[in-house]
XYZ file of C-alpha atoms in Angstrom:
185
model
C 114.947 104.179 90.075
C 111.326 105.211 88.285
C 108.564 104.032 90.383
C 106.395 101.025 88.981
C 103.547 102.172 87.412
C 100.263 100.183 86.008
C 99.145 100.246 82.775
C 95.552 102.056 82.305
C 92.760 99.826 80.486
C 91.461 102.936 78.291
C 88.735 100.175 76.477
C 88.296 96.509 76.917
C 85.555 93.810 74.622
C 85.722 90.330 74.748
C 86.281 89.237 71.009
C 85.233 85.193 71.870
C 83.105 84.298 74.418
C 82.534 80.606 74.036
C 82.044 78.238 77.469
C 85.491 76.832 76.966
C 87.448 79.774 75.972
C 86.932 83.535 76.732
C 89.309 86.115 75.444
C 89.499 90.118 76.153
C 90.923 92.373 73.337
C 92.286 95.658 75.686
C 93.252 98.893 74.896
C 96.188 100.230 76.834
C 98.279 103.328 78.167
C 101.335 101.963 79.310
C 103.030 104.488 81.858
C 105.563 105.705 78.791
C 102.188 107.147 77.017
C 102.483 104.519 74.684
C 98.670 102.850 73.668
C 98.590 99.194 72.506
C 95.370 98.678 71.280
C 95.069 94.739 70.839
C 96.560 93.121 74.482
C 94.522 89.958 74.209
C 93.803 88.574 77.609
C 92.822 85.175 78.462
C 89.786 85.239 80.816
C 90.263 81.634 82.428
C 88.110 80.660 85.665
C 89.439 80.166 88.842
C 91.408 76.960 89.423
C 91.058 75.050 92.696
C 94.099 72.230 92.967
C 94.501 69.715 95.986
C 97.683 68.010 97.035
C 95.730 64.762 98.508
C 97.773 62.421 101.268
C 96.296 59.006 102.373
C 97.251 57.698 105.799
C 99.623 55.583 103.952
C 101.512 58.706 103.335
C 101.075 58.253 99.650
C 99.562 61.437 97.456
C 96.923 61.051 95.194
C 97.734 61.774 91.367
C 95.707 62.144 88.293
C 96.918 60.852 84.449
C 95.010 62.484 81.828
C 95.470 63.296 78.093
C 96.040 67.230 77.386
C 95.330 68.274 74.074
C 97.186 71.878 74.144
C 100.262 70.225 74.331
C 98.987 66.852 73.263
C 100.755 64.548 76.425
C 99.422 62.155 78.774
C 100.729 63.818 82.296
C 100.756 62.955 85.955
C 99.605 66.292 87.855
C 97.218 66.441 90.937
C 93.473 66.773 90.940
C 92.518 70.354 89.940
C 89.546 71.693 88.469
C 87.691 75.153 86.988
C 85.450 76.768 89.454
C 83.041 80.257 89.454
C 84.128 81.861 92.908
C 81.273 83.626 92.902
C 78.983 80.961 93.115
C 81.447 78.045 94.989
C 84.168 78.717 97.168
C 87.261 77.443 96.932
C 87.689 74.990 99.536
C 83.700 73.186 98.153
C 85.615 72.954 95.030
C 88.792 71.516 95.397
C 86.929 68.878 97.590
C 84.104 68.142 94.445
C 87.115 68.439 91.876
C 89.250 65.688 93.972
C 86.006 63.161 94.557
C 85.024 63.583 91.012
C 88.705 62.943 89.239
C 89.619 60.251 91.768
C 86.556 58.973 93.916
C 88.584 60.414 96.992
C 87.269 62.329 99.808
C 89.917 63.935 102.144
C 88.667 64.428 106.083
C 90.292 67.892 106.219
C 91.651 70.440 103.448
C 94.189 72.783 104.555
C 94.642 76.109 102.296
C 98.116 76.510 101.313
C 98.220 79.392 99.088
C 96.606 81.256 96.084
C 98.701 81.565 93.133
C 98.726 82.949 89.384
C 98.765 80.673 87.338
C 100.152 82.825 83.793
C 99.458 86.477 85.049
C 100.980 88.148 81.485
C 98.000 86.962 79.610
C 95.732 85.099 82.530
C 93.040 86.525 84.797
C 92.718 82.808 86.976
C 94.157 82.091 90.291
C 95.067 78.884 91.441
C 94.004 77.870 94.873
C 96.016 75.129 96.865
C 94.869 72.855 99.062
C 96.219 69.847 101.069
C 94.063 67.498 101.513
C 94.829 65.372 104.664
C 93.659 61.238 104.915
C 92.282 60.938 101.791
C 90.633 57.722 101.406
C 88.617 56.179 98.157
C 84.629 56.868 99.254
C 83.220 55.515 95.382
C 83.805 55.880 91.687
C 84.823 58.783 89.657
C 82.678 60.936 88.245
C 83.999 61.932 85.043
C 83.190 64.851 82.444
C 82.557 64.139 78.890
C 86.631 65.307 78.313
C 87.994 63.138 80.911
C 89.698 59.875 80.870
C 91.852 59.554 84.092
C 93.860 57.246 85.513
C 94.394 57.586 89.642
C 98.139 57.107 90.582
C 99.037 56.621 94.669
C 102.521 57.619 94.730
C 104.647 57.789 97.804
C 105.176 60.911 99.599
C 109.364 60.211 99.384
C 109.188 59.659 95.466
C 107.892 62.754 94.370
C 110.349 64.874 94.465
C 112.437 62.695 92.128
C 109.230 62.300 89.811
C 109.686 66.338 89.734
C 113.781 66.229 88.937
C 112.935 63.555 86.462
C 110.499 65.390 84.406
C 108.169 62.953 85.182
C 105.419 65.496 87.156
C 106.171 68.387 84.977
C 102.804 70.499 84.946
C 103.557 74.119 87.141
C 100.683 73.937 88.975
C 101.209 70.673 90.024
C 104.921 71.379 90.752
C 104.312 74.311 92.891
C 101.589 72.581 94.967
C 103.746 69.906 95.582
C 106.723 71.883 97.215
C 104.056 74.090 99.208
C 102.858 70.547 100.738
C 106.264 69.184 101.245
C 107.448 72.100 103.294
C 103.704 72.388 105.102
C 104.476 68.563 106.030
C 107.969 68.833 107.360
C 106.983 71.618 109.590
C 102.985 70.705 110.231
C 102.486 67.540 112.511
């Protein structure tokens, strides 16, 4: 078997750089010798995503209108950060008491994960967020109309087989905290 190889970036200019979208036209060698000279590359911030549980064993959910797809979903509190300027953890924690008005008294980092790493540059970071409790209101951008949804711990998984929690993210962050919280006390 032919070792893996990476492709080599021979140019790369961004051909839109608005605040809400950013996208990289590259020129490439792939390892065949091949050049592709328009791989367009989303350049997407950082993602920080919390899985929050209230001492009621019930996790905290967001429902919000997404216009790519043009849905109302359930999915978890998540949010765009710069890591260079916030860390991960300080983000997930503003992104949760923002969406929902809930704080969490400890976050627990659970993994970093890509979110679309064909066209993508953003990671996801997870984050469990454990006895989260409603401190005040939400503080809501311009684009955001959400609805906070406490659903028990032992109904999400059929929520997930029933389509009803259906955004990846979301989906992965879920089983990460549902094996964490079988083995974790």
């Amino acid at each position: 078997m032919k070792e893996l190889q990476k492709w080599k970036q021979l140019r790369s200019r961004l051909v839109l750089d608005n605040q809400w979208c950013k996208v990289r036209q590259d020129e490439i060698q792939l390892p065949t010798g091949e050049i592709i000279d328009d791989f367009f590359v989303n350049v997407r911030p950082d993602i920080a995503l919390v899985v929050p549980v209230t001492p009621h064993q019930e996790i905290v959910f967001v429902r919000q209108y997404r216009h790519g797809i043009g849905e109302i979903l359930l999915e978890l509190p998540a949010g765009a950060f710069n890591p260079e300027t916030e860390k991960a953890e300080e983000a997930a924690a503003r992104e949760m008491t923002e969406e929902t008005g809930y704080h969490c008294q400890k976050l627990i980092k659970l993994a970093t994960l890509y979110d679309n790493p064909v066209k993508d540059t953003n990671t996801i970071h997870v984050f469990l967020g454990k006895d989260a409790e409603e401190l005040g209101p939400q503080i809501l951008d311009i684009t955001e109309q959400i609805e906070v949804v406490l659903i028990p711990i032992d109904a999400v998984l059929e929520k997930i087989i029933q389509g009803e929690i259906c955004v990846s993210g979301s989906v992965a962050a879920l089983f990460l905290a549902l094996n964490y919280l079988q083995i974790s006390p």
